[in-house]
Short mmCIF file of C-alpha atoms in Angstrom, two decimals:
data_model
loop_
_atom_site.label_atom_id
_atom_site.label_comp_id
_atom_site.label_asym_id
_atom_site.label_seq_id
_atom_site.Cartn_x
_atom_site.Cartn_y
_atom_site.Cartn_z
CA MET N 1 -0.07 -0.37 0.15
CA SER N 2 1.47 2.93 -1.25
CA ALA N 3 1.76 6.53 0.93
CA GLU N 4 0.12 7.77 -1.83
CA ARG N 5 -2.95 5.91 -2.31
CA THR N 6 -3.73 5.96 1.89
CA ASP N 7 -3.39 9.48 1.50
CA ARG N 8 -6.33 9.32 -0.97
CA ILE N 9 -9.09 6.90 1.09
CA LYS N 10 -8.51 9.29 3.80
CA GLY N 11 -9.26 12.27 1.48
CA GLY N 12 -11.94 10.35 0.48
CA LEU N 13 -13.47 10.11 4.01
CA LEU N 14 -12.72 13.49 5.04
CA GLY N 15 -13.93 15.20 2.33
CA LEU N 16 -17.27 13.33 2.36
CA ALA N 17 -17.24 14.33 6.23
CA LEU N 18 -16.17 18.00 4.91
CA GLY N 19 -18.89 18.21 2.39
CA ASP N 20 -21.16 17.17 4.91
CA ALA N 21 -20.33 19.38 7.98
CA PHE N 22 -19.76 22.76 6.13
CA GLY N 23 -22.71 21.41 3.90
CA ALA N 24 -25.57 21.67 7.16
CA PRO N 25 -25.72 24.78 7.75
CA HIS N 26 -27.00 25.56 4.19
CA GLU N 27 -29.59 23.50 4.54
CA GLY N 28 -33.40 23.43 3.94
CA GLY N 29 -35.61 26.73 4.89
CA PRO N 30 -35.67 29.36 7.99
CA ILE N 31 -36.73 26.79 10.25
CA GLU N 32 -34.07 24.39 9.36
CA ARG N 33 -31.01 26.34 9.45
CA LEU N 34 -32.30 28.02 12.63
CA LEU N 35 -32.49 24.74 14.23
CA TRP N 36 -28.78 23.45 12.95
CA ARG N 37 -27.48 26.43 13.76
CA ALA N 38 -28.45 25.54 17.76
CA ILE N 39 -26.86 22.09 17.71
CA GLY N 40 -24.55 22.45 14.67
CA ARG N 41 -21.59 22.72 16.94
CA SER N 42 -20.24 19.83 19.72
CA GLU N 43 -17.46 21.19 21.67
CA GLY N 44 -16.01 24.11 19.09
CA LYS N 45 -16.59 21.85 16.64
CA GLN N 46 -18.69 21.50 13.41
CA ARG N 47 -20.47 18.87 13.65
CA PHE N 48 -21.69 16.02 10.49
CA THR N 49 -25.13 14.48 10.23
CA ASP N 50 -26.41 11.43 9.53
CA ASP N 51 -24.17 10.80 5.43
CA THR N 52 -21.27 11.18 7.99
CA THR N 53 -22.57 8.56 10.99
CA MET N 54 -23.96 5.71 8.39
CA SER N 55 -20.07 6.29 6.66
CA LEU N 56 -18.64 5.46 9.53
CA ASP N 57 -20.95 2.56 10.45
CA LEU N 58 -20.48 1.03 7.00
CA ALA N 59 -16.29 1.81 6.69
CA GLU N 60 -16.09 0.44 10.83
CA SER N 61 -18.37 -2.74 9.75
CA LEU N 62 -16.51 -2.88 6.83
CA VAL N 63 -13.19 -3.46 8.39
CA GLU N 64 -13.94 -4.82 11.77
CA ARG N 65 -15.72 -8.10 9.91
CA GLY N 66 -13.73 -7.57 6.35
CA ALA N 67 -15.98 -8.29 4.67
CA LEU N 68 -19.66 -6.28 3.67
CA ASP N 69 -21.99 -8.14 6.40
CA LEU N 70 -25.38 -6.28 5.81
CA ASP N 71 -26.87 -7.61 8.77
CA ASP N 72 -24.24 -6.05 10.97
CA LEU N 73 -24.47 -2.92 8.88
CA ALA N 74 -28.09 -2.78 9.99
CA ARG N 75 -27.74 -3.00 12.90
CA ARG N 76 -25.07 -0.49 13.40
CA PHE N 77 -27.23 1.83 11.80
CA GLY N 78 -30.12 0.97 14.13
CA ALA N 79 -27.86 1.50 16.78
CA SER N 80 -26.04 5.13 15.69
CA TYR N 81 -29.40 6.98 14.91
CA ARG N 82 -29.96 9.99 16.51
CA TRP N 83 -32.61 12.70 16.25
CA SER N 84 -30.46 15.43 15.65
CA ARG N 85 -27.05 13.70 13.33
CA GLY N 86 -30.69 15.30 10.64
CA TYR N 87 -31.64 11.67 9.61
CA GLY N 88 -35.55 12.12 7.04
CA PRO N 89 -38.22 10.63 8.57
CA GLY N 90 -38.41 7.81 6.71
CA ALA N 91 -34.94 7.25 7.50
CA ALA N 92 -35.53 7.82 11.21
CA LYS N 93 -38.69 5.48 11.41
CA LEU N 94 -37.12 2.65 9.11
CA LEU N 95 -34.13 2.35 11.95
CA LYS N 96 -36.08 2.92 15.14
CA ARG N 97 -37.99 -0.10 13.81
CA VAL N 98 -34.29 -2.04 13.17
CA ARG N 99 -32.90 -1.50 16.56
CA GLY N 100 -36.60 -2.17 17.75
CA GLY N 101 -35.32 -5.69 16.67
CA MET N 102 -37.27 -5.52 13.28
CA ASP N 103 -35.43 -7.77 10.53
CA TRP N 104 -33.67 -4.88 7.58
CA ARG N 105 -35.27 -7.48 5.05
CA GLU N 106 -38.78 -6.14 6.56
CA ALA N 107 -38.04 -2.42 7.88
CA SER N 108 -36.79 -1.03 4.35
CA ARG N 109 -40.39 -1.66 2.64
CA SER N 110 -42.34 -0.86 5.58
CA VAL N 111 -43.03 2.80 4.62
CA TYR N 112 -42.53 2.91 0.99
CA PRO N 113 -43.19 -0.29 -0.62
CA GLU N 114 -41.45 -0.12 -3.03
CA GLY N 115 -38.70 1.13 -1.10
CA SER N 116 -37.34 4.83 -0.89
CA PHE N 117 -35.83 6.75 -3.83
CA GLY N 118 -34.12 9.50 -2.11
CA ASN N 119 -30.25 9.60 -1.74
CA GLY N 120 -28.84 7.81 1.87
CA GLY N 121 -27.64 4.74 0.13
CA ALA N 122 -25.61 6.56 -2.25
CA MET N 123 -23.84 9.45 0.45
CA ARG N 124 -22.16 6.64 2.52
CA ALA N 125 -21.77 4.95 -1.07
CA PRO N 126 -17.89 6.51 -1.51
CA VAL N 127 -16.76 4.09 1.25
CA ILE N 128 -17.53 1.11 -1.30
CA GLY N 129 -15.75 2.87 -3.66
CA LEU N 130 -12.96 3.30 -1.06
CA ALA N 131 -13.07 -0.16 -0.21
CA PHE N 132 -13.61 -2.33 -4.15
CA ALA N 133 -11.57 -0.11 -6.37
CA ALA N 134 -8.96 -3.17 -6.29
CA ARG N 135 -12.43 -5.42 -6.53
CA PRO N 136 -14.08 -4.45 -9.31
CA GLU N 137 -16.35 -6.65 -10.36
CA ALA N 138 -17.72 -6.45 -6.18
CA LEU N 139 -18.06 -3.28 -6.76
CA ALA N 140 -21.82 -2.90 -7.80
CA ASP N 141 -23.07 -5.02 -6.08
CA ALA N 142 -21.31 -3.69 -3.08
CA ALA N 143 -22.68 -0.91 -3.52
CA SER N 144 -26.25 -1.30 -4.01
CA GLU N 145 -27.07 -4.32 -1.09
CA GLN N 146 -25.50 -1.92 1.18
CA ALA N 147 -28.27 1.00 0.21
CA SER N 148 -30.66 -1.73 -0.13
CA ILE N 149 -30.93 -2.04 3.71
CA THR N 150 -32.46 1.90 4.16
CA HIS N 151 -33.32 2.63 0.23
CA ALA N 152 -34.44 -0.25 -1.48
CA HIS N 153 -35.84 1.60 -4.58
CA PRO N 154 -34.01 0.70 -7.94
CA LEU N 155 -32.99 4.52 -8.60
CA ALA N 156 -31.63 4.98 -5.25
CA ARG N 157 -29.14 1.41 -5.46
CA GLU N 158 -29.23 2.38 -8.42
CA GLY N 159 -27.30 6.26 -7.93
CA ALA N 160 -24.86 4.22 -4.81
CA VAL N 161 -23.46 2.33 -7.83
CA MET N 162 -22.68 5.45 -9.59
CA ILE N 163 -20.76 7.03 -7.19
CA ALA N 164 -19.30 4.22 -5.76
CA ALA N 165 -18.01 3.32 -9.31
CA ALA N 166 -17.00 7.00 -9.58
CA THR N 167 -15.17 7.41 -6.41
CA ALA N 168 -13.06 4.07 -7.08
CA ALA N 169 -12.24 5.89 -10.40
CA ALA N 170 -11.15 9.26 -8.32
CA LEU N 171 -8.44 6.42 -6.67
CA GLU N 172 -6.91 6.44 -9.40
CA GLY N 173 -6.59 9.78 -10.89
CA VAL N 174 -8.36 10.22 -14.19
CA ASP N 175 -9.84 13.40 -14.87
CA ALA N 176 -13.79 14.67 -14.50
CA GLU N 177 -15.08 13.08 -17.98
CA ALA N 178 -13.18 10.06 -17.20
CA LEU N 179 -14.94 10.00 -13.59
CA LEU N 180 -17.92 10.45 -15.77
CA ASP N 181 -17.17 7.87 -17.47
CA ALA N 182 -16.80 5.40 -14.17
CA ALA N 183 -20.18 6.53 -13.70
CA THR N 184 -22.64 5.52 -16.39
CA ALA N 185 -20.63 2.60 -17.11
CA PRO N 186 -22.85 1.03 -14.58
CA CYS N 187 -25.69 3.17 -15.65
CA GLU N 188 -28.95 1.74 -16.88
CA GLN N 189 -32.00 4.23 -16.26
CA ALA N 190 -33.07 7.04 -18.40
CA PRO N 191 -33.10 9.44 -15.06
CA PHE N 192 -29.12 9.13 -14.50
CA THR N 193 -28.09 9.18 -18.22
CA MET N 194 -30.47 12.25 -19.08
CA ARG N 195 -28.38 14.04 -16.73
CA LEU N 196 -25.39 12.22 -16.76
CA GLU N 197 -25.27 13.73 -20.77
CA ILE N 198 -25.98 17.72 -19.67
CA ALA N 199 -22.64 17.32 -17.05
CA ARG N 200 -20.62 15.78 -19.72
CA GLY N 201 -21.21 19.34 -22.07
CA TRP N 202 -21.05 21.31 -19.18
CA LEU N 203 -17.26 19.97 -18.28
CA ARG N 204 -16.65 20.38 -21.99
CA LEU N 205 -17.42 25.09 -21.47
CA SER N 206 -14.42 26.76 -21.42
CA GLN N 207 -13.76 28.43 -18.51
CA GLY N 208 -16.20 31.50 -17.31
CA ASN N 209 -18.95 29.72 -19.53
CA GLU N 210 -19.95 27.46 -16.70
CA PRO N 211 -23.78 27.24 -15.47
CA SER N 212 -25.22 29.17 -12.58
CA PRO N 213 -25.72 27.29 -9.76
CA ARG N 214 -29.34 28.12 -10.93
CA GLU N 215 -28.37 26.82 -13.95
CA VAL N 216 -27.35 23.55 -12.37
CA ARG N 217 -30.01 23.22 -10.20
CA GLU N 218 -32.92 23.54 -12.77
CA SER N 219 -30.95 20.84 -14.76
CA LEU N 220 -29.53 18.00 -12.62
CA GLY N 221 -31.55 18.72 -9.35
CA ASN N 222 -30.81 19.38 -5.60
CA GLY N 223 -33.34 17.68 -3.56
CA ILE N 224 -33.07 14.68 -1.46
CA ALA N 225 -34.22 12.24 -4.35
CA ALA N 226 -30.77 9.78 -5.79
CA VAL N 227 -31.85 11.62 -9.29
CA ASP N 228 -31.93 15.15 -7.88
CA SER N 229 -28.56 15.09 -6.64
CA CYS N 230 -26.26 11.58 -7.60
CA VAL N 231 -25.51 13.37 -11.02
CA THR N 232 -25.14 17.12 -9.71
CA ALA N 233 -22.90 15.73 -6.68
CA LEU N 234 -21.11 14.54 -10.30
CA TYR N 235 -20.34 17.11 -12.01
CA LEU N 236 -19.90 19.22 -8.97
CA ALA N 237 -16.68 16.84 -8.12
CA GLY N 238 -15.40 16.76 -12.28
CA ARG N 239 -15.76 20.75 -11.94
CA PHE N 240 -13.98 21.52 -9.02
CA LEU N 241 -11.40 18.64 -9.24
CA HIS N 242 -8.53 21.19 -10.50
CA LEU N 243 -9.74 23.89 -7.79
CA ASP N 244 -10.39 24.91 -4.46
CA PHE N 245 -11.87 22.72 -1.86
CA ALA N 246 -13.63 25.47 -0.74
CA ASP N 247 -14.77 26.29 -4.06
CA LEU N 248 -16.30 23.04 -4.34
CA LEU N 249 -18.16 23.96 -1.32
CA ARG N 250 -19.21 27.34 -1.99
CA PHE N 251 -20.76 26.53 -5.03
CA ALA N 252 -22.74 23.98 -2.92
CA ALA N 253 -24.22 26.04 -0.97
CA LEU N 254 -25.16 28.32 -3.76
CA LEU N 255 -27.45 25.79 -4.66
CA GLY N 256 -29.39 24.91 -2.12
CA GLY N 257 -31.76 21.91 -1.52
CA ASP N 258 -29.88 18.81 0.12
CA VAL N 259 -26.27 21.04 0.36
CA ASP N 260 -25.23 18.92 3.10
CA THR N 261 -25.82 15.40 0.90
CA ILE N 262 -24.53 16.91 -2.31
CA GLY N 263 -21.47 18.13 -1.01
CA ALA N 264 -20.92 14.98 0.67
CA MET N 265 -20.61 12.90 -2.95
CA ALA N 266 -18.78 15.61 -4.24
CA GLY N 267 -16.23 16.23 -1.30
CA ALA N 268 -15.90 12.37 -0.90
CA LEU N 269 -14.87 12.66 -4.88
CA TRP N 270 -12.46 15.84 -4.78
CA GLY N 271 -11.44 14.20 -1.78
CA ALA N 272 -10.55 10.65 -3.10
CA HIS N 273 -8.92 12.12 -6.50
CA ASN N 274 -7.10 14.79 -4.26
CA GLY N 275 -5.76 13.11 -1.02
CA ALA N 276 -6.56 14.05 2.56
CA GLY N 277 -3.12 16.52 1.92
CA GLU N 278 -5.10 19.07 -0.36
CA LEU N 279 -7.53 19.53 2.20
CA PRO N 280 -7.97 22.88 3.82
CA GLY N 281 -6.48 22.15 6.89
CA GLU N 282 -8.30 24.92 8.22
CA LEU N 283 -11.48 23.46 8.13
CA LEU N 284 -9.80 19.53 9.09
CA GLY N 285 -9.35 21.55 12.19
CA LEU N 286 -12.84 22.58 13.10
CA LEU N 287 -14.40 19.05 11.55
CA GLU N 288 -15.27 16.81 14.73
CA GLN N 289 -14.09 13.33 14.89
CA ARG N 290 -11.52 13.58 12.76
CA GLU N 291 -9.39 11.01 14.46
CA ARG N 292 -12.38 8.44 14.08
CA LEU N 293 -12.10 9.39 10.24
CA GLU N 294 -9.07 9.10 10.14
CA ALA N 295 -8.54 5.26 11.85
CA ALA N 296 -11.46 4.51 9.72
CA ALA N 297 -9.74 5.90 6.70
CA ALA N 298 -6.54 3.89 7.69
CA GLY N 299 -8.78 0.39 8.11
CA LEU N 300 -9.92 0.24 4.60
CA ALA N 301 -6.16 0.88 2.89
CA ALA N 302 -5.20 -2.06 5.52
CA THR N 303 -8.06 -4.59 4.73
CA PHE N 304 -9.04 -4.15 1.15
CA ALA N 305 -6.56 -1.88 -0.71
#
């Protein structure tokens, strides 16, 4: 395991957490922002949301079990649930049922009969990309299966596969278009493919002609559904791949909507491509549980890479 590879895996997980934590204060409407202003700091540190909480659960389960153990992962998700981390209402109901003893296979269909089509499976899928980059034949199934615990709808699962595949490609240092190519390869559903073509065209525009946050929001989306956020995050990562991480965060905030999750996915891709050493030190210094995040990343590097 090269030091550069380990740094990129660490960058992926830390980039996810930074995008999440620094996007959360910009999430939703005035009431949601006021609430996060009240609870969004812990001992002087910037708190992350359920996006990072569940990503840590996934990373630590993978490291401790040495493989993807869905039953163990579901138990961790249930045990970690806290309303103050910003879980959506559907996920909250589901995870409370899992914590109460309901099998996750039943719980995942108990709130939405066809399964949730939200982006909760995709927001933690970068961890699969970091862990399974050296096993591409197993990556798609792993990304889809981990998503199915909470987001069983085909659109949600495909969004998770796209983000995981792009994260694995980011680890290899590919350019922005190749990042989209990696996400496109496993993609079969039109709501994603149409948006991917728009994003690909935008990445070819010359500097100064790129779309505004409003244009991105209107064409790719900024919502909690996987189709309204995964390609948005992929585009953000590609557009800012060689620019400052702080620029990515600022643009994500201007998009509005599900800022923390879009920031988490895009931040993971940027971090996996550029490495932890390129992330802004002043923001890392404000991030809660940084040591736990770095330990989880080191565990992924040692166990899977």
